[in-house]
GROMACS .gro file of C-alpha atoms in nm:
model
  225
    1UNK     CA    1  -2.282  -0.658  -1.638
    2UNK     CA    2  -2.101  -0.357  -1.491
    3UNK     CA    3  -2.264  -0.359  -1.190
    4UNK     CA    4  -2.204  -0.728  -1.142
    5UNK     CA    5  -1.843  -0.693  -1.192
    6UNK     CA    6  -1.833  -0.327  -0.976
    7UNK     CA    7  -2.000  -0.567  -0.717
    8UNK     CA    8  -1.728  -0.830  -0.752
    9UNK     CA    9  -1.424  -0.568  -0.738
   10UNK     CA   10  -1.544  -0.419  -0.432
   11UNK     CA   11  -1.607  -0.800  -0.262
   12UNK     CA   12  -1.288  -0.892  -0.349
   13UNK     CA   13  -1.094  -0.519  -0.263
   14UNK     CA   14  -1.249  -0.516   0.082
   15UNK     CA   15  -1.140  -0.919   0.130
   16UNK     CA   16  -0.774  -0.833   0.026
   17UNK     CA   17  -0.799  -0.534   0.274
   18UNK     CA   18  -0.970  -0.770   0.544
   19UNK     CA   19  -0.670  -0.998   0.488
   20UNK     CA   20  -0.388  -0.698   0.524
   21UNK     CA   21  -0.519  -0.571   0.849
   22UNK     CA   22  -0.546  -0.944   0.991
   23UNK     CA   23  -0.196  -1.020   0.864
   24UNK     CA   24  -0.062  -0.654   1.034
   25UNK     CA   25  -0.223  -0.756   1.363
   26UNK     CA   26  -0.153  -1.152   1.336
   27UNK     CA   27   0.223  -1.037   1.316
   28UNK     CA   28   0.271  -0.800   1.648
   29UNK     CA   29   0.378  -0.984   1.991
   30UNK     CA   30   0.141  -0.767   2.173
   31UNK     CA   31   0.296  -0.864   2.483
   32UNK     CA   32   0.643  -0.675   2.349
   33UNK     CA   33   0.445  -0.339   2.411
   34UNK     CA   34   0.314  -0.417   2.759
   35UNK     CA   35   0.512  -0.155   2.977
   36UNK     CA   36   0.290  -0.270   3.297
   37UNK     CA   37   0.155  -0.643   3.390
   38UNK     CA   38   0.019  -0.694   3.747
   39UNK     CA   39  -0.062  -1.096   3.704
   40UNK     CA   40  -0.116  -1.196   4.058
   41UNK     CA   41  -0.322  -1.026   4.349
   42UNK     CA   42  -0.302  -1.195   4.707
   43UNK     CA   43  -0.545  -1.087   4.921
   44UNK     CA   44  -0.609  -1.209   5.305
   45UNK     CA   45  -0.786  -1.072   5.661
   46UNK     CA   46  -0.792  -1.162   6.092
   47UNK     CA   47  -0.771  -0.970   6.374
   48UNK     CA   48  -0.868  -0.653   6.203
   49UNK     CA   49  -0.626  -0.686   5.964
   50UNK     CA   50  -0.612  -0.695   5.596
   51UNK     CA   51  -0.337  -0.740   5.383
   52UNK     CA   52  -0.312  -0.670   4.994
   53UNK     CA   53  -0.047  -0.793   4.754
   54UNK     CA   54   0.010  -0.749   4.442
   55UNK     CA   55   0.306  -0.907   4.187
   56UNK     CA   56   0.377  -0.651   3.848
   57UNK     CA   57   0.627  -0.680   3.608
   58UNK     CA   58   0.639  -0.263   3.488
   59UNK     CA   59   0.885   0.018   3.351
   60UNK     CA   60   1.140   0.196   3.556
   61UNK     CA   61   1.132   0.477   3.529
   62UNK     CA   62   0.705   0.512   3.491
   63UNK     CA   63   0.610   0.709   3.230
   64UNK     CA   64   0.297   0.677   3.025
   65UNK     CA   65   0.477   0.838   2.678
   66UNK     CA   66   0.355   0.543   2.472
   67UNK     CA   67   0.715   0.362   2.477
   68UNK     CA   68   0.791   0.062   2.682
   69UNK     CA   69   1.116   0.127   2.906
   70UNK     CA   70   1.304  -0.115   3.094
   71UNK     CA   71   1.130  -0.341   3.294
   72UNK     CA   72   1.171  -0.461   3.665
   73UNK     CA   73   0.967  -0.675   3.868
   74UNK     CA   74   0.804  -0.581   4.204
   75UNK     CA   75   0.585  -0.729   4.486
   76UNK     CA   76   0.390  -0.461   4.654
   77UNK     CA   77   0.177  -0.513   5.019
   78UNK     CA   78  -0.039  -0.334   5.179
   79UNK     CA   79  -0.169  -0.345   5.492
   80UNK     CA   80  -0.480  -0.202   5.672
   81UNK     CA   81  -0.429  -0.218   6.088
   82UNK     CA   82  -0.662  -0.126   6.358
   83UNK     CA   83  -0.388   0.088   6.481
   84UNK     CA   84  -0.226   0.377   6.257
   85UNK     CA   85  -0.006   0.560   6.508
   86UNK     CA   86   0.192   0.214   6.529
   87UNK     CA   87   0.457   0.076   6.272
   88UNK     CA   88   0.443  -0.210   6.170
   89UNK     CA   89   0.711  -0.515   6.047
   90UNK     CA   90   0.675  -0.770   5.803
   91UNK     CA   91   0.863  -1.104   5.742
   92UNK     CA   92   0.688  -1.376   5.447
   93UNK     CA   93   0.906  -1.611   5.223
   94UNK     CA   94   0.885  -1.678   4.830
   95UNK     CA   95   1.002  -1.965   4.650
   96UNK     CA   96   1.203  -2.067   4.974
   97UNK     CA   97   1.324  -1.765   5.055
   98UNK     CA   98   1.235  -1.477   5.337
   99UNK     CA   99   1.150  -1.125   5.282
  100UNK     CA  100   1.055  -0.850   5.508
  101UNK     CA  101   1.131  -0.506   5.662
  102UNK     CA  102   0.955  -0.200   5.779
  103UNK     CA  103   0.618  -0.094   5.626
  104UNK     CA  104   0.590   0.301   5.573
  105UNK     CA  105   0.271   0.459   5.626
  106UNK     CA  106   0.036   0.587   5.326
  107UNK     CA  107  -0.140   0.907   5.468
  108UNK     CA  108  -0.367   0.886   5.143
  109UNK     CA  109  -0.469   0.523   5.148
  110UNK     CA  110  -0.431   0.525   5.499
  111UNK     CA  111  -0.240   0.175   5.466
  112UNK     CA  112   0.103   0.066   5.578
  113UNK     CA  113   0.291  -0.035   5.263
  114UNK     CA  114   0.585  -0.230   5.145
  115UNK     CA  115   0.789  -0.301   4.831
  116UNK     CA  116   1.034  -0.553   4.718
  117UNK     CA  117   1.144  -0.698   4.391
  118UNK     CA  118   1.178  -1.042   4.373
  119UNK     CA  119   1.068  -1.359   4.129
  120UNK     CA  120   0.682  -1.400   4.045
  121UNK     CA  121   0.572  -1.594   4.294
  122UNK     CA  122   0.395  -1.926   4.225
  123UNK     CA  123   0.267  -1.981   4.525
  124UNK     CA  124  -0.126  -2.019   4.580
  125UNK     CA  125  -0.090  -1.890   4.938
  126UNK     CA  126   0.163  -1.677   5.129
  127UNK     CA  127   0.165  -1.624   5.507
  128UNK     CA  128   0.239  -1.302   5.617
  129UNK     CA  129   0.401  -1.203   5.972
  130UNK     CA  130   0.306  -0.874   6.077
  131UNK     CA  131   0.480  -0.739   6.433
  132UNK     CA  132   0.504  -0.433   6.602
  133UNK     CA  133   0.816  -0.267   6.494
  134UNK     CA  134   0.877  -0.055   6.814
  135UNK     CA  135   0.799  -0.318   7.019
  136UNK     CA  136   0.962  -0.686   6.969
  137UNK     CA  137   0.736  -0.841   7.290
  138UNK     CA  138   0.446  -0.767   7.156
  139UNK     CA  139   0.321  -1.089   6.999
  140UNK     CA  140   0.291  -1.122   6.599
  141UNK     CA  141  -0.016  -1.165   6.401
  142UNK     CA  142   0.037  -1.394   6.112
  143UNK     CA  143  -0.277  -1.358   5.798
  144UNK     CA  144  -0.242  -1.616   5.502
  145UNK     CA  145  -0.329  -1.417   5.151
  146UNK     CA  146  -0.454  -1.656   4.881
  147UNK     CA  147  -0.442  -1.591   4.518
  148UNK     CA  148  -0.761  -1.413   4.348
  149UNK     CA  149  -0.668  -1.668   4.020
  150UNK     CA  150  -0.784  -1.953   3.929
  151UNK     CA  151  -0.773  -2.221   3.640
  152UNK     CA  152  -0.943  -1.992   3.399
  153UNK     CA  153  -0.791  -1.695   3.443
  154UNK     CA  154  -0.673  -1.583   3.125
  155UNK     CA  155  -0.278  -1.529   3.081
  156UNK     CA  156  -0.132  -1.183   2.932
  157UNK     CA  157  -0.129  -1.329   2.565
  158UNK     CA  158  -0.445  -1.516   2.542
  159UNK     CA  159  -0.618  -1.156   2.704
  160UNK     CA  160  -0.421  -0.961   2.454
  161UNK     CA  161  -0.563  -1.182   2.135
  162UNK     CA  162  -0.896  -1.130   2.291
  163UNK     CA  163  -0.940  -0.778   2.338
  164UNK     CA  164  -0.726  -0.705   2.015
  165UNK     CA  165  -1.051  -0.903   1.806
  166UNK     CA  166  -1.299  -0.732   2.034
  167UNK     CA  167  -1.121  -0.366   1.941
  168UNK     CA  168  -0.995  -0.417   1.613
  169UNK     CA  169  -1.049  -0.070   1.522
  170UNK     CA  170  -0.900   0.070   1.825
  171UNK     CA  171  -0.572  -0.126   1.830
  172UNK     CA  172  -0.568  -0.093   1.430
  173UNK     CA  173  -0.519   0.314   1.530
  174UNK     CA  174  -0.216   0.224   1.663
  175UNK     CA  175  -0.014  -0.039   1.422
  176UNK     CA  176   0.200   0.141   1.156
  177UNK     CA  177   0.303  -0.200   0.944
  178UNK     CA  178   0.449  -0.464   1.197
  179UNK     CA  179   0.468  -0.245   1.485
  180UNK     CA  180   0.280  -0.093   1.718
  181UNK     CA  181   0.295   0.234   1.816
  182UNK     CA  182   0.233   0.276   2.176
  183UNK     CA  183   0.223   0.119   2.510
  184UNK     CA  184   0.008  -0.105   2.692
  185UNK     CA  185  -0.106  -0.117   3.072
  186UNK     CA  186  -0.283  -0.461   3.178
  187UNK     CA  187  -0.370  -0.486   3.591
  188UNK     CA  188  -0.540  -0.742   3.714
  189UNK     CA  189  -0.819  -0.624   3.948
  190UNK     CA  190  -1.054  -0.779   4.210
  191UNK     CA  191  -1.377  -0.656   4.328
  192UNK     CA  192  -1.641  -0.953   4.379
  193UNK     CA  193  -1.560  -1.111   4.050
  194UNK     CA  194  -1.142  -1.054   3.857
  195UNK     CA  195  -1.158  -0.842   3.581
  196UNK     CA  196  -0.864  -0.682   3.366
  197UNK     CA  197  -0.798  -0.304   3.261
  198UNK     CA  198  -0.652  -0.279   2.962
  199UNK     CA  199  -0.508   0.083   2.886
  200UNK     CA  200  -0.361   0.145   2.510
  201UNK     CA  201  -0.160   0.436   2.541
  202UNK     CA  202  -0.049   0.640   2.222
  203UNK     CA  203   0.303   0.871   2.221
  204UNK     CA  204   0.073   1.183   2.311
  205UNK     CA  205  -0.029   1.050   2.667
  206UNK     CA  206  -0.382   0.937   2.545
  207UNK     CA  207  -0.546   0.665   2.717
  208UNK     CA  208  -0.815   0.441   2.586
  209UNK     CA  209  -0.906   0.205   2.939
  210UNK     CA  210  -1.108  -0.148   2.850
  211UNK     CA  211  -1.229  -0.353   3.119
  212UNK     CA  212  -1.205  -0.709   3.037
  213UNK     CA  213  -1.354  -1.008   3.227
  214UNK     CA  214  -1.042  -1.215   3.326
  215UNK     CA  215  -1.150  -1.553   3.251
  216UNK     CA  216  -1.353  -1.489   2.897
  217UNK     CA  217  -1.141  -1.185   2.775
  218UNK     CA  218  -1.482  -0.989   2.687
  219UNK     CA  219  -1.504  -0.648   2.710
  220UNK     CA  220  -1.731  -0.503   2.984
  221UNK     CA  221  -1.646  -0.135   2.957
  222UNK     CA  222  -1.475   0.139   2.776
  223UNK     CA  223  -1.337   0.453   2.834
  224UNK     CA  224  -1.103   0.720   2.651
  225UNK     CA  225  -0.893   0.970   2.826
   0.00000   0.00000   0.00000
């Protein structure tokens, strides 16, 4: 008999402790401790040209310190040419409205690059204008970049939900009652098929990185810095 009801205790102990951790996680807005969303990649080619844009909604100044600062938006390009020694111009418009200026070159990447902040796009396609700086004769090349998304593509909360039930011991580490303590990094990424990293950040720098498969939300990889 005191087995049976040592049995029943510990059933019901570990259901009212199943049902605590649930509630702690069911109650955080996830998204409130995303310091860095990039939720749109454009990507397009000619004429030995690619081009690679990116929308993000991040922190200004960027810190990873496991607190979310204040947020800005930004629309990034990049552009590989056949021709480095050149520099290069850019005009595309947004929601109705033109953008454009003077790439800088990236030594590292070895890509001419260009930043603006401006509204998240909703455009499926934007046409890019790419001229010689130095040179207004010289004829333009224009490249149309389509969006790597799609239908499926999982937004920021429904990707959060996901990876939270597929790491339930990993974001538990980091919720002290309703809130969470740390930051979180969420990019989409393209190579062949769109995945998402996912990087939970804690308030001594550490980084645990999740790759997530952007239209099912499962986890491919892990990885703890």
């Amino acid at each position: 008999m005191k087995k049976i009801f040592l049995s029943a205790a510990l059933i019901s102990l570990c259901c009212i402790l199943t049902a605590v951790c649930t509630g702690c996680s069911a109650g955080i807005a996830w998204n409130d401790y995303v310091s860095e969303y990039r939720s749109n990649i454009y990507e397009g080619n000619g004429e030995n040209y690619d081009i690679f844009a990116s929308f993000s909604v991040r922190e200004y100044p960027y810190e990873s310190d496991g607190y979310v600062g204040n947020l800005s938006t930004l629309f990034e390009v990049a552009l590989s040419a056949p021709d480095n020694t050149k520099t290069y111009d850019i005009t595309f418009s947004i929601g109705g409205k033109d953008y454009g200026g003077e790439l800088s070159f990236d030594s590292v990447r070895m890509v001419h690059t260009f930043s603006q902040t401006l509204p998240e796009p909703e455009e499926q396609s934007i046409s890019f204008l790419i001229g010689n700086a130095e040179d207004a004769d010289e004829e333009a090349i224009e490249i149309t970049a389509n969006s790597i998304k799609n239908s499926e593509t999982l937004g920021l909360s429904s990707l959060l939900n996901k990876a939270q039930e597929n790491q339930k011991e990993r974001f538990g580490a980091y919720i002290d009652g309703n809130s969470f303590k740390g930051e979180i990094y969420v990019r989409l990424l393209h190579e062949n098929d769109c995945y998402y990293y996912i990087g939970l950040i804690d308030r001594n720098g550490n980084i645990f990185s999740m790759l997530a498969d952007a239209e099912t939300g499962e986890i491919v990889a892990t990885r703890e810095q």
